[in-house]
Coordinates of C-alpha atoms in Angstrom, one line a residue:
Chain A
M1 CA -47.2 4.4 -63.2
K2 CA -45.6 3.1 -66.4
I3 CA -43.4 0.0 -66.1
K4 CA -41.7 -1.9 -68.9
M5 CA -42.4 -5.6 -68.5
K6 CA -40.3 -8.5 -69.8
Y7 CA -41.6 -12.1 -69.7
F8 CA -39.6 -15.4 -69.9
G9 CA -40.3 -19.0 -70.7
M10 CA -43.8 -20.3 -70.0
I11 CA -44.9 -16.9 -68.7
A12 CA -44.2 -15.2 -72.1
E13 CA -45.9 -18.2 -73.7
S14 CA -48.9 -18.0 -71.5
L15 CA -49.3 -14.2 -71.9
G16 CA -48.7 -14.5 -75.6
K17 CA -45.9 -11.8 -75.6
E18 CA -42.4 -11.3 -74.4
E19 CA -42.6 -7.6 -73.5
E20 CA -45.0 -4.7 -73.1
T21 CA -45.4 -1.5 -71.2
L22 CA -48.0 -1.5 -68.5
D23 CA -49.6 1.6 -66.9
L24 CA -50.9 0.5 -63.5
D25 CA -51.9 2.2 -60.3
I26 CA -49.5 0.3 -58.0
K27 CA -46.7 0.9 -55.6
M28 CA -45.0 -2.3 -54.5
V29 CA -43.7 -5.4 -56.2
S30 CA -46.3 -7.3 -54.2
D31 CA -49.1 -5.2 -55.9
L32 CA -47.7 -6.2 -59.2
S33 CA -47.7 -9.9 -58.4
D34 CA -51.3 -9.5 -57.1
Y35 CA -52.2 -7.9 -60.4
F36 CA -50.8 -10.7 -62.4
L37 CA -52.2 -13.5 -60.3
S38 CA -55.7 -12.0 -60.3
E39 CA -55.7 -11.1 -64.0
F40 CA -54.0 -14.3 -65.1
S41 CA -54.7 -17.0 -62.5
R42 CA -52.9 -19.6 -64.7
L43 CA -49.6 -18.0 -63.7
E44 CA -50.1 -19.2 -60.1
E45 CA -48.7 -22.7 -60.9
M46 CA -45.5 -21.2 -62.4
N47 CA -44.1 -19.7 -59.2
F48 CA -42.1 -16.9 -60.8
Q49 CA -39.6 -14.5 -59.3
I50 CA -39.7 -10.8 -60.0
S51 CA -36.7 -8.7 -61.0
V52 CA -36.5 -4.9 -61.2
N53 CA -33.8 -3.4 -63.3
L54 CA -32.1 -6.8 -63.5
N55 CA -32.1 -7.5 -59.8
I56 CA -34.4 -10.1 -58.1
V57 CA -36.3 -8.1 -55.5
P58 CA -38.5 -9.0 -52.5
A59 CA -42.3 -8.5 -52.5
Q60 CA -42.0 -5.3 -50.4
F61 CA -39.7 -3.5 -52.9
E62 CA -41.1 -0.2 -54.1
L63 CA -41.5 0.4 -57.8
S64 CA -40.6 3.6 -59.7
E65 CA -41.7 5.1 -63.0
N66 CA -40.1 3.4 -66.0
D67 CA -38.7 0.5 -64.0
E68 CA -37.8 -2.5 -66.1
V69 CA -39.5 -5.5 -64.5
A70 CA -39.1 -9.1 -65.5
L71 CA -41.1 -12.2 -64.5
L72 CA -38.7 -15.2 -64.3
P73 CA -40.0 -18.8 -63.9
A74 CA -37.9 -21.8 -63.1
F75 CA -37.2 -24.3 -65.9
A76 CA -37.3 -28.0 -65.2
G77 CA -35.9 -29.4 -68.4
G78 CA -32.4 -30.7 -69.0
Chain B
M1 CA 3.0 -33.4 -64.4
L2 CA 1.9 -33.2 -68.0
S3 CA 3.6 -35.6 -70.4
T4 CA 5.1 -34.4 -73.7
K5 CA 2.2 -35.9 -75.6
E6 CA -0.3 -34.2 -73.3
K7 CA 1.5 -30.8 -73.7
Y8 CA 1.1 -31.2 -77.4
R9 CA -2.5 -32.3 -77.2
Y10 CA -3.4 -29.3 -75.0
S11 CA -1.0 -26.8 -76.7
R12 CA -3.8 -24.4 -77.8
H13 CA -4.7 -24.1 -74.1
I14 CA -1.1 -23.8 -73.0
L15 CA -0.5 -21.0 -75.4
L16 CA -3.1 -18.9 -73.6
D17 CA -1.7 -16.6 -70.9
K18 CA -4.7 -17.2 -68.7
V19 CA -4.3 -21.0 -68.9
G20 CA -0.7 -22.0 -69.6
E21 CA 0.9 -25.2 -68.3
S22 CA -0.2 -24.5 -64.7
G23 CA -3.8 -24.0 -65.8
Q24 CA -3.7 -27.3 -67.8
G25 CA -2.3 -29.0 -64.7
K26 CA -5.3 -27.6 -62.7
L27 CA -7.7 -29.1 -65.3
K28 CA -5.9 -32.4 -65.0
S29 CA -6.2 -32.5 -61.2
A30 CA -9.9 -31.5 -61.2
R31 CA -12.7 -33.8 -60.3
V32 CA -16.1 -33.1 -61.8
L33 CA -19.4 -35.0 -61.2
V34 CA -21.9 -34.8 -64.0
I35 CA -25.5 -35.6 -62.9
G36 CA -27.6 -37.0 -65.7
A37 CA -26.2 -37.9 -69.1
G38 CA -28.9 -36.2 -71.2
G39 CA -29.3 -33.1 -73.4
L40 CA -27.3 -30.7 -71.2
S41 CA -24.7 -33.2 -70.1
C42 CA -23.8 -34.7 -73.5
P43 CA -22.2 -31.5 -74.9
A44 CA -20.9 -30.4 -71.5
L45 CA -19.1 -33.8 -71.1
Q46 CA -17.6 -33.6 -74.6
Y47 CA -16.0 -30.3 -73.9
L48 CA -14.9 -31.1 -70.4
V49 CA -13.3 -34.3 -71.7
A50 CA -11.7 -32.5 -74.7
A51 CA -10.3 -29.8 -72.3
G52 CA -8.6 -32.4 -70.2
V53 CA -10.5 -32.4 -66.9
G54 CA -8.7 -35.3 -65.3
H55 CA -11.4 -37.1 -63.4
I56 CA -15.1 -37.2 -64.4
G57 CA -18.0 -39.0 -62.7
I58 CA -21.2 -39.6 -64.6
I59 CA -24.4 -40.7 -62.9
D60 CA -27.6 -41.6 -64.8
F61 CA -30.0 -44.5 -64.2
D62 CA -31.8 -44.0 -67.5
T63 CA -31.4 -45.8 -70.8
V64 CA -31.1 -44.3 -74.3
D65 CA -34.4 -43.9 -76.2
E66 CA -34.7 -43.2 -79.9
S67 CA -36.4 -39.8 -79.1
N68 CA -33.2 -38.7 -77.2
L69 CA -31.1 -38.7 -80.4
Q70 CA -32.4 -35.4 -81.6
R71 CA -30.3 -33.6 -78.9
Q72 CA -28.3 -36.1 -76.8
I73 CA -25.4 -36.1 -79.3
L74 CA -23.2 -38.8 -77.6
F75 CA -25.7 -41.5 -78.6
V76 CA -26.4 -43.4 -81.8
P77 CA -29.2 -45.9 -82.8
D78 CA -27.1 -48.9 -81.6
D79 CA -27.1 -47.5 -78.1
I80 CA -30.9 -47.6 -77.7
G81 CA -31.9 -49.4 -74.5
K82 CA -28.4 -49.2 -73.0
N83 CA -27.5 -47.2 -69.9
K84 CA -26.6 -43.6 -70.7
A85 CA -23.8 -43.2 -68.2
T86 CA -22.1 -46.4 -69.3
I87 CA -22.4 -45.5 -73.0
A88 CA -21.3 -41.9 -72.5
S89 CA -18.1 -43.0 -70.6
Q90 CA -17.3 -45.5 -73.3
K91 CA -17.5 -42.9 -76.1
L92 CA -15.7 -40.3 -74.0
S93 CA -12.8 -42.6 -73.1
K94 CA -12.0 -42.9 -76.8
Q95 CA -12.2 -39.1 -77.2
N96 CA -9.5 -38.6 -74.6
P97 CA -7.6 -41.5 -73.0
Y98 CA -6.0 -39.1 -70.4
V99 CA -9.3 -38.7 -68.6
Q100 CA -10.4 -41.1 -65.9
F101 CA -14.1 -41.9 -65.5
D102 CA -16.3 -43.2 -62.7
V103 CA -19.6 -44.6 -64.0
Y104 CA -22.7 -44.7 -61.7
P105 CA -25.6 -46.4 -63.6
E106 CA -28.0 -45.5 -60.8
K107 CA -30.4 -42.8 -59.6
L108 CA -29.0 -39.9 -57.5
T109 CA -30.9 -40.0 -54.2
N110 CA -30.5 -38.4 -50.8
K111 CA -29.0 -41.7 -49.6
N112 CA -26.0 -41.7 -52.0
A113 CA -25.6 -37.9 -52.7
I114 CA -23.4 -36.8 -49.8
D115 CA -20.8 -39.6 -50.2
L116 CA -20.8 -39.1 -54.0
F117 CA -20.4 -35.3 -53.9
E118 CA -17.5 -35.6 -51.4
K119 CA -15.5 -37.4 -54.0
Y120 CA -15.6 -34.5 -56.4
D121 CA -14.7 -30.7 -56.5
L122 CA -17.6 -29.5 -58.7
I123 CA -21.0 -30.6 -59.7
L124 CA -22.7 -30.2 -63.0
D125 CA -26.5 -30.3 -62.9
G126 CA -27.9 -31.9 -66.1
T127 CA -31.1 -33.2 -64.6
D128 CA -34.6 -32.6 -65.9
N129 CA -36.8 -32.4 -62.8
F130 CA -37.2 -30.3 -59.7
S131 CA -37.0 -32.9 -57.0
T132 CA -33.4 -33.9 -58.1
R133 CA -32.5 -30.2 -58.6
Y134 CA -33.4 -29.3 -55.0
L135 CA -31.6 -32.5 -53.8
I136 CA -28.5 -31.4 -55.7
N137 CA -28.7 -27.9 -54.3
D138 CA -29.1 -29.1 -50.7
A139 CA -26.3 -31.8 -51.0
S140 CA -24.0 -29.2 -52.5
I141 CA -24.6 -26.8 -49.6
L142 CA -24.0 -29.7 -47.1
T143 CA -20.8 -30.7 -48.8
A144 CA -19.7 -27.1 -49.7
R145 CA -19.4 -28.0 -53.4
P146 CA -20.5 -25.4 -56.0
F147 CA -22.9 -26.7 -58.6
V148 CA -23.4 -25.4 -62.1
Y149 CA -27.1 -25.2 -63.0
G150 CA -28.7 -25.5 -66.4
G151 CA -32.4 -25.6 -67.1
I152 CA -34.3 -25.4 -70.4
Y153 CA -37.8 -24.7 -71.7
K154 CA -38.7 -25.1 -75.3
F155 CA -36.5 -22.3 -76.9
E156 CA -35.1 -20.7 -73.7
G157 CA -32.5 -21.8 -71.2
Q158 CA -31.0 -20.7 -67.9
V159 CA -27.5 -21.0 -66.5
S160 CA -26.1 -20.1 -63.1
V161 CA -23.5 -21.2 -60.6
F162 CA -24.9 -21.9 -57.1
N163 CA -23.1 -22.3 -53.7
F164 CA -19.9 -21.0 -55.1
E165 CA -17.6 -19.5 -52.4
N166 CA -20.6 -19.2 -50.0
G167 CA -22.7 -17.5 -52.7
A168 CA -26.4 -17.7 -53.4
S169 CA -28.0 -21.1 -53.7
Y170 CA -30.8 -22.3 -55.9
R171 CA -33.2 -22.0 -53.0
C172 CA -32.2 -18.3 -52.6
L173 CA -33.6 -17.8 -56.1
F174 CA -36.5 -20.3 -56.1
P175 CA -37.4 -21.2 -52.4
R176 CA -40.2 -23.4 -53.7
P177 CA -40.7 -25.5 -56.8
P178 CA -43.6 -24.5 -59.1
A179 CA -46.8 -26.5 -59.0
K180 CA -46.3 -27.4 -62.6
S181 CA -43.3 -27.2 -65.0
P182 CA -43.3 -30.0 -67.6
N183 CA -40.0 -31.4 -68.8
C184 CA -38.7 -31.8 -72.4
S185 CA -40.2 -35.2 -73.0
E186 CA -43.7 -33.8 -72.2
I187 CA -43.6 -30.5 -74.2
G188 CA -40.7 -30.7 -76.7
V189 CA -37.5 -28.8 -76.9
L190 CA -35.4 -27.3 -79.7
G191 CA -32.6 -29.9 -79.9
I192 CA -29.8 -27.4 -80.2
L193 CA -30.8 -25.5 -77.0
P194 CA -29.4 -28.0 -74.5
G195 CA -26.3 -27.9 -76.7
I196 CA -25.9 -24.2 -76.1
I197 CA -26.8 -24.2 -72.4
G198 CA -24.8 -27.4 -71.6
T199 CA -21.7 -25.9 -73.3
M200 CA -22.2 -22.7 -71.2
Q201 CA -22.3 -24.9 -68.1
A202 CA -19.1 -26.6 -69.1
N203 CA -17.5 -23.1 -69.7
E204 CA -18.4 -22.1 -66.1
I205 CA -16.8 -25.3 -64.8
I206 CA -13.6 -24.6 -66.7
K207 CA -13.5 -21.0 -65.4
I208 CA -13.9 -22.1 -61.8
I209 CA -11.2 -24.7 -62.2
L210 CA -8.8 -22.2 -63.8
G211 CA -9.8 -19.4 -61.6
I212 CA -10.3 -17.0 -64.5
G213 CA -13.1 -14.6 -65.6
D214 CA -16.2 -13.8 -63.7
V215 CA -18.1 -16.9 -62.5
L216 CA -21.8 -16.7 -63.1
S217 CA -22.5 -16.8 -59.3
G218 CA -25.1 -14.5 -57.7
K219 CA -26.7 -14.1 -61.1
I220 CA -28.8 -16.1 -63.6
L221 CA -28.4 -15.9 -67.3
N222 CA -31.6 -16.4 -69.4
Y223 CA -30.9 -17.2 -73.1
N224 CA -33.6 -17.1 -75.8
A225 CA -32.6 -19.1 -78.9
L226 CA -35.2 -17.5 -81.1
T227 CA -34.1 -13.9 -80.5
A228 CA -30.5 -14.6 -79.5
D229 CA -31.2 -12.3 -76.5
S230 CA -29.4 -13.0 -73.2
T231 CA -30.5 -11.4 -69.9
R232 CA -28.4 -11.5 -66.7
I233 CA -30.4 -11.0 -63.5
A234 CA -28.7 -10.6 -60.1
I235 CA -29.8 -12.9 -57.3
K236 CA -29.6 -12.0 -53.7
K237 CA -28.2 -14.6 -51.3
S238 CA -30.6 -15.6 -48.5
D239 CA -28.6 -16.7 -45.4
K240 CA -31.9 -18.0 -44.0
Q241 CA -32.5 -20.4 -46.9
I242 CA -28.9 -21.7 -46.6
Q243 CA -29.0 -22.0 -42.8
N244 CA -32.3 -24.1 -43.1
I245 CA -30.4 -26.6 -45.2
L246 CA -27.4 -26.7 -42.9
D247 CA -29.7 -27.2 -40.0
M248 CA -31.3 -30.3 -41.6
R249 CA -28.0 -32.1 -42.0
D250 CA -29.1 -35.0 -39.7
D251 CA -32.5 -35.2 -41.5
F252 CA -31.2 -34.9 -45.1
K253 CA -31.3 -38.7 -45.8
D254 CA -35.0 -38.8 -44.7
Y255 CA -36.2 -35.8 -46.6
N256 CA -38.7 -36.7 -49.2
Y257 CA -37.8 -34.5 -52.2
D258 CA -40.6 -35.8 -54.5
Y259 CA -43.1 -35.0 -51.8
F260 CA -41.6 -31.6 -51.3
C261 CA -42.0 -30.8 -55.0
E262 CA -45.6 -32.1 -55.1
T263 CA -46.8 -30.1 -52.1
N264 CA -44.6 -27.2 -51.1
H265 CA -45.4 -24.8 -53.8
D266 CA -48.3 -23.5 -51.7
N267 CA -46.5 -21.4 -49.2
K268 CA -49.6 -20.7 -47.2
K269 CA -50.1 -24.3 -46.4
V270 CA -46.6 -24.6 -45.0
E271 CA -46.9 -21.6 -42.8
K272 CA -50.2 -22.9 -41.3
I273 CA -48.4 -25.7 -39.5
K274 CA -48.7 -25.1 -35.8
E275 CA -45.4 -25.3 -33.9
I276 CA -44.4 -25.3 -30.2
S277 CA -41.0 -25.3 -28.6
S278 CA -39.8 -28.1 -26.2
E279 CA -40.2 -25.6 -23.3
E280 CA -43.9 -25.0 -24.2
L281 CA -44.4 -28.8 -24.6
K282 CA -42.9 -29.4 -21.1
Q283 CA -45.5 -26.9 -19.7
I284 CA -48.4 -28.6 -21.5
L285 CA -47.3 -32.0 -20.2
K286 CA -47.5 -30.7 -16.6
T287 CA -51.2 -30.2 -17.0
R288 CA -52.4 -32.9 -19.5
S289 CA -51.3 -35.7 -21.7
I290 CA -50.9 -35.5 -25.4
Q291 CA -50.5 -38.1 -28.2
V292 CA -46.9 -37.9 -29.3
L293 CA -45.7 -39.3 -32.6
D294 CA -41.9 -39.7 -33.1
V295 CA -41.1 -40.2 -36.8
R296 CA -37.4 -40.9 -36.3
Q297 CA -35.9 -44.3 -37.0
E298 CA -36.1 -46.7 -34.1
W299 CA -32.4 -46.5 -33.4
E300 CA -32.2 -42.7 -33.2
M301 CA -31.4 -41.3 -29.7
P302 CA -32.2 -40.0 -27.2
K303 CA -35.7 -41.3 -26.4
I304 CA -37.6 -39.1 -24.0
I305 CA -39.5 -41.4 -21.7
E306 CA -42.0 -38.8 -20.4
L307 CA -43.3 -38.2 -24.0
N308 CA -44.5 -41.8 -24.1
A309 CA -44.2 -41.5 -27.9
I310 CA -45.6 -43.8 -30.6
N311 CA -42.5 -44.4 -32.8
I312 CA -43.3 -44.8 -36.5
P313 CA -40.4 -43.8 -38.9
L314 CA -41.6 -41.3 -41.5
G315 CA -41.3 -43.7 -44.4
E316 CA -43.7 -46.2 -42.7
I317 CA -46.4 -43.6 -41.8
P318 CA -48.7 -44.4 -44.8
N319 CA -48.9 -48.1 -43.8
R320 CA -49.2 -47.6 -40.1
L321 CA -51.9 -44.9 -39.8
S322 CA -54.1 -47.2 -37.8
E323 CA -51.7 -46.9 -34.8
L324 CA -52.7 -43.3 -34.4
D325 CA -55.9 -42.0 -32.7
K326 CA -57.3 -39.6 -35.4
D327 CA -59.5 -37.8 -32.9
K328 CA -56.7 -36.8 -30.5
Q329 CA -54.5 -33.8 -30.7
T330 CA -51.1 -35.1 -31.9
L331 CA -47.6 -33.7 -31.4
V332 CA -45.2 -34.8 -34.1
C333 CA -41.5 -34.8 -33.4
C334 CA -38.2 -36.0 -35.0
Q335 CA -34.5 -35.1 -34.4
S336 CA -34.6 -31.5 -35.7
G337 CA -38.2 -30.7 -36.7
I338 CA -37.9 -31.1 -40.4
R339 CA -39.1 -34.7 -40.9
S340 CA -42.0 -34.0 -38.5
R341 CA -43.1 -31.1 -40.7
E342 CA -43.1 -33.5 -43.7
C343 CA -45.1 -35.9 -41.6
I344 CA -47.7 -33.3 -40.7
K345 CA -48.2 -32.4 -44.4
L346 CA -48.6 -36.0 -45.1
L347 CA -51.1 -36.6 -42.3
E348 CA -53.1 -33.5 -43.3
K349 CA -53.5 -34.9 -46.8
Q350 CA -55.0 -38.0 -45.1
G351 CA -57.5 -35.9 -43.3
Y352 CA -55.8 -35.5 -40.0
S353 CA -56.1 -32.2 -38.2
N354 CA -55.1 -30.8 -34.8
L355 CA -51.4 -31.6 -35.4
I356 CA -48.5 -29.7 -33.8
N357 CA -44.9 -29.8 -34.8
L358 CA -42.1 -29.9 -32.2
K359 CA -39.9 -27.0 -33.3
G360 CA -36.2 -27.8 -33.2
G361 CA -37.1 -31.5 -32.6
I362 CA -35.8 -33.8 -29.8
S363 CA -32.4 -32.1 -30.2
S364 CA -33.9 -29.0 -28.5
W365 CA -35.3 -31.0 -25.5

């Protein structure tokens, strides 16, 4: 299914882009985090949360076609 | 309540329907604690002081460094080497003589946090590291004070209000700290960014005091200074996360936040800790003996005689490892089961295995 991805902070920096559309054979949010962690293992140390259509969702949330998904890391600085 | 001179000073506020004299009075009666006097706090403080927030506490142990001046706009070269909280309050007193200041040139720790938070209505988080941020979150839950969060990374910032009217907490959004997230001194930051984010934090404080607008609670705002995009994402409150903190009230002062931030990002490791209830332990003790380690302070009561426990307070564990038989199965206990978990993680790092946590601690005996 096609999902619109948006990345913030060090995740955008690490992936070298702030947004893109992905076409993946997945169903749940947990599948999506598995995809990112296996493709880009460096994201593991960033401990991001995932939002779907601007709501933080749990891992067992089911994705739908054209969902807007964001990966949100925590920022330390101040 | 406001003098004629104050009414004139704040006249542009008083003219606003949503503020008026009563709103200005609320600002005057408000008490705000600002944690850290760095990039976020400098602009936040300037606006809180200008707005006439009547009582402001500033806590920071750190001193001004020349490299701070690019963004920490309260400081000038003559301030280098001096304590930030002290200098900030001196400058700000001149800015508005109607504001009272409390200066704490020290570090916020779990030993002083509760007493300090209780003296104020609202907390502004201007810190630059995760261990202090989790400490602020937990102390704000335990004292029922909202805290206004700000965090920055290079060109992006986040703002949110946590623990507001029983709303979501920082742990509801980020239950665990990341393994790695460098702060501004390590990776650089666009100097104006903390200015923008800190000012947004001050705005949330003012809204809460006045009771106007929509407080940024239950959502987090992400701002990108390069694209001027802002994204608001809704956060779901986790009653379990908040209850965990309320349950550790007795253990709060012994919680090791630095250690939590160094180790707790790996969730699997935490879940692997074996736990038994006091009922199960009673059953085991009927058939065999077990090495019991009590990590409470020596004065903490009650002592359970049949456990025949070795008492080593958590903080002394690293220096007193020799008192434990490494080959024996060991049950670790404390008052509520939180410190003992910390201890197990610490012992596992030292190569100990076969460790069991007493769920619910001695309180459940």
